[in-house]
Amino acid sequence: MVVAPPMLTSTISNSEAAPAKTNFGADWEKTFSTLLGLGRAAGADFIEFFLERVNYINCLAEDDAITSIAPRISTGAGVRVFVGQADCYVSTNDLTFKGLKLALEKALSIMGLQLPAPSAFVPEVYLEPLRDYVALRGKDAWLDGCSSMAEMGDVLLAANGQLNKTASHVQARRAAYFRDWQEVLVAASDGTFARDMRLTQSVGYNLLCADGDHRSSINKRVGSTGEPGFLRNWAYSNDAEEVADSAGKMLYAGFVESGSYPVIMANEFGGVIFHEACGHLLETTQIERKTTPFLEKKGEKIAHENLTAWDEGISPNAFGTIDMDDEGMPAQRTLLIENGILKNFISDRAGSMRTGHPRTGSGRRQGYSFAPASRMRNTYIAPGEFSMDDLFGSIDKGLYCKKMGGGSVGPTGEFNFAVDEAYLIENGKITKPQKGATLIGTATDIMDKISMCSKDLGLAAGFCGSVSGSIYVTVGQPHLKVDGITVGGR
Amino acid sequence: MLDIDTLAAQAETLSKKLNISKYDISGSAIDSTSVQIDQGKPKQVKASQRSSVTVRVWNDAGTIGIASTSDIDMEGMELALKTAKEASNFGNKENIPGFSPEAKTPVADLKHPKVAPLPVNALIEKLAAAETELLGAHEAIDSLPYNGISQTESEGFYVNSDGARRVDGGTSAVTYLYTKAQEEDRRPRSAGAYRVGYGVEELDLKGCIAETAEKTISHLGYDKIETGKYTVVFSPEAMLSLVGAFSNMFNAQNILDNMSLSDKDSLGKELASPKLSVYDDELHEANIGASTFDGEGTPTRRVALIEKGVLTGFLHSAGTAKRLDAKPTGHANLGAKVTVSPNFFHIAGGEGGDLSLETAENVVYIDELSALHAGVQAMQGSFSLPFDGWVVNKGQKVSVESATVAGDIRELLKNIAQVDVEEKQTPSGVAPHIWVEGLSITGE
C-alpha cells in the first residue's frame, strides 16, 4: 500500500493555476480540495465556495420600437467560513487561484483565524465526484437554443402590435423580456462538489390606458425555467386579450370603500398572500430572528383545517424550480402545512445548524455577492374540494381580488398586498370593478380564515426579495375564500 | 480600486481592434464590509470587492448597443465591447443619444472626507454594545432581529472616445437597529432607526439607539384607529419616500414615454400648494454618497422642481434635454435606453404656521410608509399604503395598531396645510414635517 504524502502549506503557491473561469467542471477539484484544506487547517469548522457565471439579457419594446437590448455578463465567487454557528461571507470577481485564496484568507481573518505556518500540513478535502446536473439533464445546449437578439425583437414587436389591436384608450404599451442564464459550481469541506445550470426566462406586458382623468395600468408576466424555446412559444395573443380586458374594465373603476370584507382571491398570483403572510414566516431565517409567530408551532394547528400547503423545487419548468440549491443540495418537495397542521420549515444549511430543523434544499441567493439563506421555491396552497359557485355563493357582500399586485410582511407578521384588479361581490355575483384596494392583516389571523379552497390550482411566476437578494419563485393557489380581511381604500 | 487610465487605455486598444470608433464606458468599484450580531456575538460578517462596467458603442449606422460586465480585465472588456457591438445592430433608430454636451465641463469639488475602514472586530463591538443598550432600554424589547453596521469605499467613473475622463468616489458607513418588543397578551411591536456617515467612527450610534428605543417604547401602547378622514403629519422620511415614489412627475424620460403624471406642457403650472418647494440636489451637503457626475458624465447639480407650488423643472439626461430643448441635469443612467432617476430630494422648509403636535387634536403622525413597491400606482397617481405612526391628541401619542393611508398624490400636494420651518437631514433627502388635510385612513 502506498500512502499519499501530505501537503505542506509551503508547497502552495499563489501563482498556482486555477482552471479557466469559463469552464466550471471537474477540473476545479484540485483547486477546491487545496483551498478547502487550507481553510480547515486554519481552524474553520466548515468552508464553502460558490462560483457563478451569468449571461443575462433583457429586451424592451415600447409601442412599435425596440428601445432597449441590454446584455450583462458577470463572473464571481463567494467563500463562506463557519466557526461554530457564526459565519463570514466574502465575495470577489477574481476567480484566479490567488484571488480565491485571498478571499479565503480575508474570511478566515475576519473570523479570527489565519492560514497555518509554511511548515504545517494541509489536510486537503476529498470531494465527491462532480455531481453535474448540466450533464445529467442535458443542459449544455440551453443557451444556444434561446432566442437570438433578432428573434427577441421580432417577437416583442409582434406582441406589442397585437396588444394595440386588442386594447382601447392606449396611452403606452410595453412588452418586456429577459433571459437569465446562470452556471454555478459549489464545493464545500463536507465533500460537496456539484455543478448546475439554470435558465430562467420571463416575458410580459405593461399596458397604460387613459381617458381624460381616468387611468388604468395592468401588468401581466409569465415565466419559465429550462425551456430554451420559451419566448418563441409565447402565446401572446391570449395575454394581450387578458391585459386589454382588465385595463378596459379598470379604466372607469371606482375606489374601493375601506372596511372589513370577506374576500375571494383568484388563483395563480393570488398565491402571493400565502407567500407573504405565511411562507416567509416558515423560513428558518425568521426562526433564528424569532420574528415568526410559528416559532414553536411544529405539529400544531396554525391554519384552517381546509388548508394544505407545499414548497418544492421540482415542478417541471416552474419559475422556482431548481435541480440543486445554492449549497449543492438536491431540491425536494416539502410539505409545509397539512390540513392546518404545521409540518415543516424551509431550511438552508446555516438555518438548520442554528435551529435544528432539517435542510430542505432551500439555500438560495441572487448571485455570488450574497450568502445563501432559507428561501422559498414553488410555494402554493393545495387544491380543495369546493366549487367556484360554493365560494361566491357564500358571500353577500365582499371583494373579488382577481389580480394581485405585490406585497410584503414585516418583522411582527403584519402583511399587506396591493390589489391591481378587484370587483365587488354582491349576493354571490361579481359586479362593479374597484381600484385602490390594499389588504392588510397578520399571519396568525388570516391563516385561520382561509376557509374554502376550490379545485383550480394555478401557479404564477414571481420575484422575491429578501436577505439573500432577489430570486425567482412560483406562487400559487386555487381560488380561495378568506372569511374577513381589512381592506384599505378611500 | 479602479485604475481609470489603464481602463481607458484598454478600451482604446480594444475599440481599435474591434473597429469601434465611438464608445463610452461608465462603471463603479465597491469594497464593503458589514456585520450583523445576535446576542452579543457576530452572526454574519460579509465582505465584498466588486466592479462593474457598462460599455456603450455606436456602430457605423449610428445605432447604439450596450453590454455590462463584472470582468474588467482585457478578456472581459473585449467580450463586453463585442457584445455591445452586436446589440447595436438591433438598437433603436429613433432619438439616438450622443455624448453629453457637458461630459467634459468641470464638475464640483465636493471635498468629502475619506475615512479609513475600521477592523471588523471594532464594528462587532460597537454593534454588540448597541444591542446591549437597547435590550436594557425596556423589558419588553426582546431582540434586535435586524441590525448591522457596514462600511463602504466606492469609486465611479466615466470615459468616452472623445477624451472625457471622470472619476470620483468616497467612503460611507451605515448602521441600522431594528427591535422587536412584546408585552404579555399583546401583539409584537417593532421599530427602527438608521444613521449614515462618512465612516463608522462618526456614525451617530447614540442617536440611533435613542431613536430606536423611543420609537419602540412608544409603539407598545398601541390601539386601533377608527377608519375615516384625518389631518396627517408626514415625517420628513415619509414625505420623501412618497415624493420619490411619484417622481415620474419630474422625469423627462417618463414624460416622453407617456409614463408620467406630467406632460411636456406642465412646466409653469400649479402642481401643489404655494407652501411647497422641492429641489433635487445631489450636491447637498447632507448627501453622504454624492457623485459629481451622472452615467453620461454630465455634472450633477441642484435642480428646482417645484417652487411655491409651481412645477418649474424636470430631471434630464442628455437625450431628453435635447428633445425637450433643455439642458441635461445630471440624472442619467447609462443604458441601451438611457433612463433618468432622481438623486437626492430637498423639500424646503416652509413658513410654518399655527398647527402644532402640542395643540392639534386627533391628527395622525405618519413616521414611516411601507410597501411602496406594491401600494403605489405611480401612473394613476394613487396610493394605499400601510404605515407606522401615532394618533396625536394635544401632544399625547398613541401608536396605531395597523392601518393604511390612501389618496391621490396630486390632491395631497394641493391639500398641504402647513410646511414646518425646520428641515431634517435624512439619508434619502432633506425635508421638514408636512401637514396634509383630509387623507383617508383605514383602521378598524
PDB file of N, CA and C in Angstrom, chain A residues 21 62 66-67 69 71-75 86-91 93 110 150 171 206 208 215 217 258 288-291 354 406-407 411-412 414 416 418 420 438 442 445 488-490, chain B residues 42-51 66-71 73 90 92 145-146 178 180 187-188 227 258-259 336-337 371 373-374 377 379-380 382 384 401 404 406-407 442:
ATOM      1  N   LYS A  21     -12.045  30.408 -16.042  1.00  0.00           N
ATOM      2  CA  LYS A  21     -13.308  30.827 -15.420  1.00  0.00           C
ATOM      3  C   LYS A  21     -14.491  30.622 -16.352  1.00  0.00           C
ATOM      4  N   GLU A  62     -41.276  49.287 -26.784  1.00  0.00           N
ATOM      5  CA  GLU A  62     -42.218  50.331 -26.379  1.00  0.00           C
ATOM      6  C   GLU A  62     -42.976  50.767 -27.619  1.00  0.00           C
ATOM      7  N   ILE A  66     -38.162  48.707 -30.681  1.00  0.00           N
ATOM      8  CA  ILE A  66     -37.320  48.082 -29.654  1.00  0.00           C
ATOM      9  C   ILE A  66     -36.449  49.200 -29.099  1.00  0.00           C
ATOM     10  N   THR A  67     -36.652  49.537 -27.854  1.00  0.00           N
ATOM     11  CA  THR A  67     -35.922  50.678 -27.288  1.00  0.00           C
ATOM     12  C   THR A  67     -34.753  50.249 -26.415  1.00  0.00           C
ATOM     13  N   ILE A  69     -31.980  46.765 -25.759  1.00  0.00           N
ATOM     14  CA  ILE A  69     -31.477  45.389 -25.640  1.00  0.00           C
ATOM     15  C   ILE A  69     -30.234  45.509 -24.773  1.00  0.00           C
ATOM     16  N   PRO A  71     -27.480  43.341 -22.715  1.00  0.00           N
ATOM     17  CA  PRO A  71     -26.831  42.124 -22.204  1.00  0.00           C
ATOM     18  C   PRO A  71     -25.944  42.430 -20.991  1.00  0.00           C
ATOM     19  N   ARG A  72     -25.788  41.453 -20.134  1.00  0.00           N
ATOM     20  CA  ARG A  72     -24.874  41.589 -18.981  1.00  0.00           C
ATOM     21  C   ARG A  72     -24.163  40.261 -18.784  1.00  0.00           C
ATOM     22  N   ILE A  73     -22.873  40.346 -18.631  1.00  0.00           N
ATOM     23  CA  ILE A  73     -22.073  39.131 -18.424  1.00  0.00           C
ATOM     24  C   ILE A  73     -21.329  39.312 -17.107  1.00  0.00           C
ATOM     25  N   SER A  74     -21.404  38.342 -16.238  1.00  0.00           N
ATOM     26  CA  SER A  74     -20.649  38.513 -14.989  1.00  0.00           C
ATOM     27  C   SER A  74     -20.124  37.183 -14.484  1.00  0.00           C
ATOM     28  N   THR A  75     -19.056  37.271 -13.741  1.00  0.00           N
ATOM     29  CA  THR A  75     -18.421  36.111 -13.137  1.00  0.00           C
ATOM     30  C   THR A  75     -18.018  36.498 -11.731  1.00  0.00           C
ATOM     31  N   ALA A  86     -21.271  30.844  13.886  1.00  0.00           N
ATOM     32  CA  ALA A  86     -21.055  32.159  13.272  1.00  0.00           C
ATOM     33  C   ALA A  86     -20.441  31.963  11.897  1.00  0.00           C
ATOM     34  N   ASP A  87     -20.805  32.812  10.963  1.00  0.00           N
ATOM     35  CA  ASP A  87     -20.219  32.668   9.636  1.00  0.00           C
ATOM     36  C   ASP A  87     -19.835  34.007   9.040  1.00  0.00           C
ATOM     37  N   CYS A  88     -18.964  33.916   8.067  1.00  0.00           N
ATOM     38  CA  CYS A  88     -18.471  35.087   7.362  1.00  0.00           C
ATOM     39  C   CYS A  88     -18.540  34.795   5.874  1.00  0.00           C
ATOM     40  N   TYR A  89     -18.920  35.785   5.094  1.00  0.00           N
ATOM     41  CA  TYR A  89     -19.044  35.591   3.652  1.00  0.00           C
ATOM     42  C   TYR A  89     -18.254  36.663   2.924  1.00  0.00           C
ATOM     43  N   VAL A  90     -17.359  36.232   2.041  1.00  0.00           N
ATOM     44  CA  VAL A  90     -16.546  37.174   1.272  1.00  0.00           C
ATOM     45  C   VAL A  90     -16.756  36.885  -0.211  1.00  0.00           C
ATOM     46  N   SER A  91     -17.011  37.923  -0.992  1.00  0.00           N
ATOM     47  CA  SER A  91     -17.204  37.712  -2.432  1.00  0.00           C
ATOM     48  C   SER A  91     -16.179  38.500  -3.221  1.00  0.00           C
ATOM     49  N   ASN A  93     -14.686  39.236  -7.615  1.00  0.00           N
ATOM     50  CA  ASN A  93     -14.767  38.988  -9.063  1.00  0.00           C
ATOM     51  C   ASN A  93     -13.554  38.222  -9.566  1.00  0.00           C
ATOM     52  N   ILE A 110     -11.308  37.562   9.235  1.00  0.00           N
ATOM     53  CA  ILE A 110     -12.473  38.178   9.876  1.00  0.00           C
ATOM     54  C   ILE A 110     -12.979  37.301  11.018  1.00  0.00           C
ATOM     55  N   ALA A 150     -32.220  39.134 -32.561  1.00  0.00           N
ATOM     56  CA  ALA A 150     -33.162  39.468 -33.637  1.00  0.00           C
ATOM     57  C   ALA A 150     -34.532  38.878 -33.344  1.00  0.00           C
ATOM     58  N   GLN A 171     -52.445  54.506 -23.806  1.00  0.00           N
ATOM     59  CA  GLN A 171     -51.505  55.627 -23.681  1.00  0.00           C
ATOM     60  C   GLN A 171     -50.073  55.149 -23.883  1.00  0.00           C
ATOM     61  N   ASN A 206     -46.995  45.471 -20.114  1.00  0.00           N
ATOM     62  CA  ASN A 206     -47.390  46.558 -19.215  1.00  0.00           C
ATOM     63  C   ASN A 206     -48.219  47.517 -20.067  1.00  0.00           C
ATOM     64  N   LEU A 208     -50.786  50.838 -20.221  1.00  0.00           N
ATOM     65  CA  LEU A 208     -51.350  52.014 -19.559  1.00  0.00           C
ATOM     66  C   LEU A 208     -52.435  52.589 -20.456  1.00  0.00           C
ATOM     67  N   ARG A 215     -57.580  56.553 -15.483  1.00  0.00           N
ATOM     68  CA  ARG A 215     -56.365  55.830 -15.869  1.00  0.00           C
ATOM     69  C   ARG A 215     -56.411  54.415 -15.332  1.00  0.00           C
ATOM     70  N   SER A 217     -53.619  50.873 -15.238  1.00  0.00           N
ATOM     71  CA  SER A 217     -52.386  50.219 -15.701  1.00  0.00           C
ATOM     72  C   SER A 217     -52.425  48.763 -15.253  1.00  0.00           C
ATOM     73  N   SER A 258     -63.217  51.454   2.087  1.00  0.00           N
ATOM     74  CA  SER A 258     -62.443  50.711   3.081  1.00  0.00           C
ATOM     75  C   SER A 258     -63.362  50.033   4.087  1.00  0.00           C
ATOM     76  N   GLU A 288     -34.512  31.992  13.375  1.00  0.00           N
ATOM     77  CA  GLU A 288     -33.280  32.484  14.003  1.00  0.00           C
ATOM     78  C   GLU A 288     -33.502  33.856  14.635  1.00  0.00           C
ATOM     79  N   ARG A 289     -34.276  34.685  13.946  1.00  0.00           N
ATOM     80  CA  ARG A 289     -34.506  36.047  14.455  1.00  0.00           C
ATOM     81  C   ARG A 289     -35.647  36.099  15.463  1.00  0.00           C
ATOM     82  N   LYS A 290     -36.328  34.985  15.601  1.00  0.00           N
ATOM     83  CA  LYS A 290     -37.506  34.923  16.485  1.00  0.00           C
ATOM     84  C   LYS A 290     -38.567  35.927  16.048  1.00  0.00           C
ATOM     85  N   THR A 291     -38.685  36.090  14.736  1.00  0.00           N
ATOM     86  CA  THR A 291     -39.666  37.038  14.208  1.00  0.00           C
ATOM     87  C   THR A 291     -40.833  36.314  13.556  1.00  0.00           C
ATOM     88  N   ARG A 354     -28.500  26.331  13.075  1.00  0.00           N
ATOM     89  CA  ARG A 354     -28.855  27.218  14.199  1.00  0.00           C
ATOM     90  C   ARG A 354     -30.218  26.902  14.817  1.00  0.00           C
ATOM     91  N   GLY A 406     -48.045  43.474  -5.703  1.00  0.00           N
ATOM     92  CA  GLY A 406     -47.046  42.931  -4.781  1.00  0.00           C
ATOM     93  C   GLY A 406     -47.501  43.037  -3.343  1.00  0.00           C
ATOM     94  N   GLY A 407     -46.655  42.584  -2.450  1.00  0.00           N
ATOM     95  CA  GLY A 407     -46.950  42.672  -1.038  1.00  0.00           C
ATOM     96  C   GLY A 407     -45.687  42.518  -0.223  1.00  0.00           C
ATOM     97  N   PRO A 411     -41.553  42.392  10.393  1.00  0.00           N
ATOM     98  CA  PRO A 411     -40.947  41.511  11.399  1.00  0.00           C
ATOM     99  C   PRO A 411     -41.912  41.066  12.488  1.00  0.00           C
ATOM    100  N   THR A 412     -43.112  41.656  12.536  1.00  0.00           N
ATOM    101  CA  THR A 412     -44.072  41.205  13.539  1.00  0.00           C
ATOM    102  C   THR A 412     -45.204  40.401  12.909  1.00  0.00           C
ATOM    103  N   GLU A 414     -47.065  41.287  10.332  1.00  0.00           N
ATOM    104  CA  GLU A 414     -48.091  42.082   9.655  1.00  0.00           C
ATOM    105  C   GLU A 414     -47.785  42.103   8.166  1.00  0.00           C
ATOM    106  N   ASN A 416     -49.165  43.024   3.960  1.00  0.00           N
ATOM    107  CA  ASN A 416     -50.003  43.874   3.125  1.00  0.00           C
ATOM    108  C   ASN A 416     -49.873  43.436   1.678  1.00  0.00           C
ATOM    109  N   ALA A 418     -51.188  44.769  -2.381  1.00  0.00           N
ATOM    110  CA  ALA A 418     -51.962  45.651  -3.250  1.00  0.00           C
ATOM    111  C   ALA A 418     -52.813  44.773  -4.168  1.00  0.00           C
ATOM    112  N   ASP A 420     -54.496  44.828  -7.846  1.00  0.00           N
ATOM    113  CA  ASP A 420     -54.498  45.579  -9.107  1.00  0.00           C
ATOM    114  C   ASP A 420     -55.856  45.551  -9.787  1.00  0.00           C
ATOM    115  N   THR A 438     -55.986  47.800  -0.756  1.00  0.00           N
ATOM    116  CA  THR A 438     -54.830  47.159  -0.122  1.00  0.00           C
ATOM    117  C   THR A 438     -55.361  46.236   0.968  1.00  0.00           C
ATOM    118  N   THR A 442     -52.632  40.195   9.849  1.00  0.00           N
ATOM    119  CA  THR A 442     -51.500  39.480  10.433  1.00  0.00           C
ATOM    120  C   THR A 442     -51.595  38.004  10.071  1.00  0.00           C
ATOM    121  N   ASP A 445     -53.783  35.649  12.132  1.00  0.00           N
ATOM    122  CA  ASP A 445     -55.226  35.847  11.972  1.00  0.00           C
ATOM    123  C   ASP A 445     -55.729  35.250  10.670  1.00  0.00           C
ATOM    124  N   GLY A 488     -57.925  48.279   2.871  1.00  0.00           N
ATOM    125  CA  GLY A 488     -57.637  49.710   2.895  1.00  0.00           C
ATOM    126  C   GLY A 488     -58.057  50.337   1.584  1.00  0.00           C
ATOM    127  N   GLY A 489     -58.751  51.446   1.657  1.00  0.00           N
ATOM    128  CA  GLY A 489     -59.190  52.139   0.450  1.00  0.00           C
ATOM    129  C   GLY A 489     -59.464  53.577   0.786  1.00  0.00           C
ATOM    130  N   ARG A 490     -60.478  54.151   0.159  1.00  0.00           N
ATOM    131  CA  ARG A 490     -60.776  55.568   0.442  1.00  0.00           C
ATOM    132  C   ARG A 490     -62.153  55.723   1.075  1.00  0.00           C
TER     133      ARG A 490
ATOM    134  N   PRO B  42     -21.076  37.810  16.823  1.00  0.00           N
ATOM    135  CA  PRO B  42     -21.271  38.010  15.384  1.00  0.00           C
ATOM    136  C   PRO B  42     -22.125  36.900  14.806  1.00  0.00           C
ATOM    137  N   LYS B  43     -23.112  37.290  14.033  1.00  0.00           N
ATOM    138  CA  LYS B  43     -23.951  36.280  13.395  1.00  0.00           C
ATOM    139  C   LYS B  43     -23.497  36.092  11.956  1.00  0.00           C
ATOM    140  N   GLN B  44     -23.331  37.182  11.274  1.00  0.00           N
ATOM    141  CA  GLN B  44     -22.772  37.074   9.927  1.00  0.00           C
ATOM    142  C   GLN B  44     -21.933  38.306   9.615  1.00  0.00           C
ATOM    143  N   VAL B  45     -20.789  38.043   9.029  1.00  0.00           N
ATOM    144  CA  VAL B  45     -19.911  39.118   8.577  1.00  0.00           C
ATOM    145  C   VAL B  45     -19.762  38.962   7.073  1.00  0.00           C
ATOM    146  N   LYS B  46     -19.886  40.058   6.363  1.00  0.00           N
ATOM    147  CA  LYS B  46     -19.765  39.976   4.913  1.00  0.00           C
ATOM    148  C   LYS B  46     -18.733  40.975   4.423  1.00  0.00           C
ATOM    149  N   ALA B  47     -17.982  40.562   3.434  1.00  0.00           N
ATOM    150  CA  ALA B  47     -17.052  41.479   2.790  1.00  0.00           C
ATOM    151  C   ALA B  47     -17.113  41.240   1.299  1.00  0.00           C
ATOM    152  N   SER B  48     -17.075  42.286   0.531  1.00  0.00           N
ATOM    153  CA  SER B  48     -17.096  42.066  -0.916  1.00  0.00           C
ATOM    154  C   SER B  48     -16.288  43.128  -1.632  1.00  0.00           C
ATOM    155  N   GLN B  49     -15.688  42.679  -2.717  1.00  0.00           N
ATOM    156  CA  GLN B  49     -14.999  43.582  -3.635  1.00  0.00           C
ATOM    157  C   GLN B  49     -15.607  43.313  -4.995  1.00  0.00           C
ATOM    158  N   ARG B  50     -16.274  44.272  -5.568  1.00  0.00           N
ATOM    159  CA  ARG B  50     -16.884  44.006  -6.867  1.00  0.00           C
ATOM    160  C   ARG B  50     -16.803  45.242  -7.757  1.00  0.00           C
ATOM    161  N   SER B  51     -16.715  44.966  -9.026  1.00  0.00           N
ATOM    162  CA  SER B  51     -16.653  46.034 -10.013  1.00  0.00           C
ATOM    163  C   SER B  51     -17.675  45.740 -11.094  1.00  0.00           C
ATOM    164  N   ILE B  66     -25.355  48.264 -25.962  1.00  0.00           N
ATOM    165  CA  ILE B  66     -24.619  48.284 -24.698  1.00  0.00           C
ATOM    166  C   ILE B  66     -24.384  46.867 -24.204  1.00  0.00           C
ATOM    167  N   ALA B  67     -23.472  46.738 -23.280  1.00  0.00           N
ATOM    168  CA  ALA B  67     -23.293  45.485 -22.532  1.00  0.00           C
ATOM    169  C   ALA B  67     -22.676  45.835 -21.190  1.00  0.00           C
ATOM    170  N   SER B  68     -23.001  45.054 -20.193  1.00  0.00           N
ATOM    171  CA  SER B  68     -22.425  45.255 -18.863  1.00  0.00           C
ATOM    172  C   SER B  68     -21.615  44.028 -18.496  1.00  0.00           C
ATOM    173  N   THR B  69     -20.605  44.239 -17.695  1.00  0.00           N
ATOM    174  CA  THR B  69     -19.798  43.107 -17.250  1.00  0.00           C
ATOM    175  C   THR B  69     -19.151  43.395 -15.900  1.00  0.00           C
ATOM    176  N   SER B  70     -18.855  42.322 -15.194  1.00  0.00           N
ATOM    177  CA  SER B  70     -18.085  42.455 -13.962  1.00  0.00           C
ATOM    178  C   SER B  70     -16.618  42.106 -14.209  1.00  0.00           C
ATOM    179  N   ASP B  71     -16.326  41.645 -15.401  1.00  0.00           N
ATOM    180  CA  ASP B  71     -14.937  41.268 -15.748  1.00  0.00           C
ATOM    181  C   ASP B  71     -14.260  42.446 -16.422  1.00  0.00           C
ATOM    182  N   ASP B  73     -10.999  42.868 -16.876  1.00  0.00           N
ATOM    183  CA  ASP B  73      -9.694  42.623 -17.475  1.00  0.00           C
ATOM    184  C   ASP B  73      -9.864  42.706 -18.999  1.00  0.00           C
ATOM    185  N   PHE B  90     -29.337  46.015 -33.340  1.00  0.00           N
ATOM    186  CA  PHE B  90     -30.778  45.989 -33.054  1.00  0.00           C
ATOM    187  C   PHE B  90     -31.204  47.240 -32.270  1.00  0.00           C
ATOM    188  N   ASN B  92     -32.370  51.039 -31.239  1.00  0.00           N
ATOM    189  CA  ASN B  92     -33.458  51.910 -31.675  1.00  0.00           C
ATOM    190  C   ASN B  92     -32.936  52.915 -32.705  1.00  0.00           C
ATOM    191  N   PRO B 145     -33.895  41.823  15.725  1.00  0.00           N
ATOM    192  CA  PRO B 145     -33.836  40.872  14.608  1.00  0.00           C
ATOM    193  C   PRO B 145     -33.107  41.413  13.388  1.00  0.00           C
ATOM    194  N   TYR B 146     -33.156  42.710  13.210  1.00  0.00           N
ATOM    195  CA  TYR B 146     -32.427  43.308  12.087  1.00  0.00           C
ATOM    196  C   TYR B 146     -31.461  44.339  12.654  1.00  0.00           C
ATOM    197  N   TYR B 178     -33.073  47.558  14.520  1.00  0.00           N
ATOM    198  CA  TYR B 178     -34.500  47.313  14.405  1.00  0.00           C
ATOM    199  C   TYR B 178     -34.905  46.324  15.480  1.00  0.00           C
ATOM    200  N   LYS B 180     -37.544  44.171  18.189  1.00  0.00           N
ATOM    201  CA  LYS B 180     -38.843  43.521  18.334  1.00  0.00           C
ATOM    202  C   LYS B 180     -39.153  43.530  19.824  1.00  0.00           C
ATOM    203  N   ARG B 187     -49.804  42.130  20.931  1.00  0.00           N
ATOM    204  CA  ARG B 187     -49.119  41.811  19.680  1.00  0.00           C
ATOM    205  C   ARG B 187     -47.661  42.273  19.752  1.00  0.00           C
ATOM    206  N   PRO B 188     -46.774  41.568  19.039  1.00  0.00           N
ATOM    207  CA  PRO B 188     -45.394  42.067  18.983  1.00  0.00           C
ATOM    208  C   PRO B 188     -45.335  43.400  18.241  1.00  0.00           C
ATOM    209  N   THR B 227     -61.583  54.111  11.159  1.00  0.00           N
ATOM    210  CA  THR B 227     -61.496  54.478   9.748  1.00  0.00           C
ATOM    211  C   THR B 227     -62.153  55.840   9.516  1.00  0.00           C
ATOM    212  N   ASN B 258     -44.764  58.906 -22.252  1.00  0.00           N
ATOM    213  CA  ASN B 258     -46.178  58.904 -21.815  1.00  0.00           C
ATOM    214  C   ASN B 258     -46.380  58.075 -20.558  1.00  0.00           C
ATOM    215  N   MET B 259     -45.371  58.031 -19.703  1.00  0.00           N
ATOM    216  CA  MET B 259     -45.446  57.248 -18.471  1.00  0.00           C
ATOM    217  C   MET B 259     -45.290  58.168 -17.263  1.00  0.00           C
ATOM    218  N   ALA B 336     -28.946  50.905 -22.778  1.00  0.00           N
ATOM    219  CA  ALA B 336     -29.360  50.880 -24.178  1.00  0.00           C
ATOM    220  C   ALA B 336     -30.435  51.946 -24.357  1.00  0.00           C
ATOM    221  N   LYS B 337     -31.312  52.013 -23.390  1.00  0.00           N
ATOM    222  CA  LYS B 337     -32.199  53.167 -23.295  1.00  0.00           C
ATOM    223  C   LYS B 337     -31.759  53.924 -22.052  1.00  0.00           C
ATOM    224  N   ALA B 371     -44.165  49.258   2.047  1.00  0.00           N
ATOM    225  CA  ALA B 371     -44.647  48.572   0.836  1.00  0.00           C
ATOM    226  C   ALA B 371     -44.955  49.526  -0.305  1.00  0.00           C
ATOM    227  N   HIS B 373     -43.516  49.646  -3.028  1.00  0.00           N
ATOM    228  CA  HIS B 373     -43.422  48.916  -4.300  1.00  0.00           C
ATOM    229  C   HIS B 373     -44.770  48.319  -4.692  1.00  0.00           C
ATOM    230  N   ALA B 374     -45.621  48.084  -3.716  1.00  0.00           N
ATOM    231  CA  ALA B 374     -46.890  47.422  -4.004  1.00  0.00           C
ATOM    232  C   ALA B 374     -48.068  48.397  -3.960  1.00  0.00           C
ATOM    233  N   GLN B 377     -49.635  53.301  -7.131  1.00  0.00           N
ATOM    234  CA  GLN B 377     -49.947  53.208  -8.561  1.00  0.00           C
ATOM    235  C   GLN B 377     -49.398  54.477  -9.196  1.00  0.00           C
ATOM    236  N   MET B 379     -48.585  55.497 -12.057  1.00  0.00           N
ATOM    237  CA  MET B 379     -49.145  56.050 -13.285  1.00  0.00           C
ATOM    238  C   MET B 379     -50.565  56.569 -13.089  1.00  0.00           C
ATOM    239  N   GLN B 380     -51.180  56.159 -12.001  1.00  0.00           N
ATOM    240  CA  GLN B 380     -52.536  56.628 -11.735  1.00  0.00           C
ATOM    241  C   GLN B 380     -52.535  57.752 -10.714  1.00  0.00           C
ATOM    242  N   SER B 382     -52.328  57.297  -7.549  1.00  0.00           N
ATOM    243  CA  SER B 382     -52.968  56.887  -6.294  1.00  0.00           C
ATOM    244  C   SER B 382     -52.035  56.047  -5.439  1.00  0.00           C
ATOM    245  N   SER B 384     -52.119  53.531  -1.615  1.00  0.00           N
ATOM    246  CA  SER B 384     -52.796  52.962  -0.465  1.00  0.00           C
ATOM    247  C   SER B 384     -51.728  52.167   0.279  1.00  0.00           C
ATOM    248  N   GLU B 401     -52.298  50.618  15.630  1.00  0.00           N
ATOM    249  CA  GLU B 401     -52.018  49.181  15.582  1.00  0.00           C
ATOM    250  C   GLU B 401     -51.694  48.707  14.171  1.00  0.00           C
ATOM    251  N   THR B 404     -53.850  51.735   7.018  1.00  0.00           N
ATOM    252  CA  THR B 404     -53.320  52.231   5.750  1.00  0.00           C
ATOM    253  C   THR B 404     -53.751  53.679   5.552  1.00  0.00           C
ATOM    254  N   ALA B 406     -54.521  56.322   2.321  1.00  0.00           N
ATOM    255  CA  ALA B 406     -54.782  56.270   0.879  1.00  0.00           C
ATOM    256  C   ALA B 406     -55.115  57.650   0.357  1.00  0.00           C
ATOM    257  N   GLY B 407     -54.797  57.865  -0.913  1.00  0.00           N
ATOM    258  CA  GLY B 407     -55.124  59.142  -1.526  1.00  0.00           C
ATOM    259  C   GLY B 407     -54.554  59.252  -2.919  1.00  0.00           C
ATOM    260  N   THR B 442     -57.545  53.869   6.878  1.00  0.00           N
ATOM    261  CA  THR B 442     -58.332  52.676   7.154  1.00  0.00           C
ATOM    262  C   THR B 442     -57.721  51.953   8.339  1.00  0.00           C
TER     263      THR B 442
END
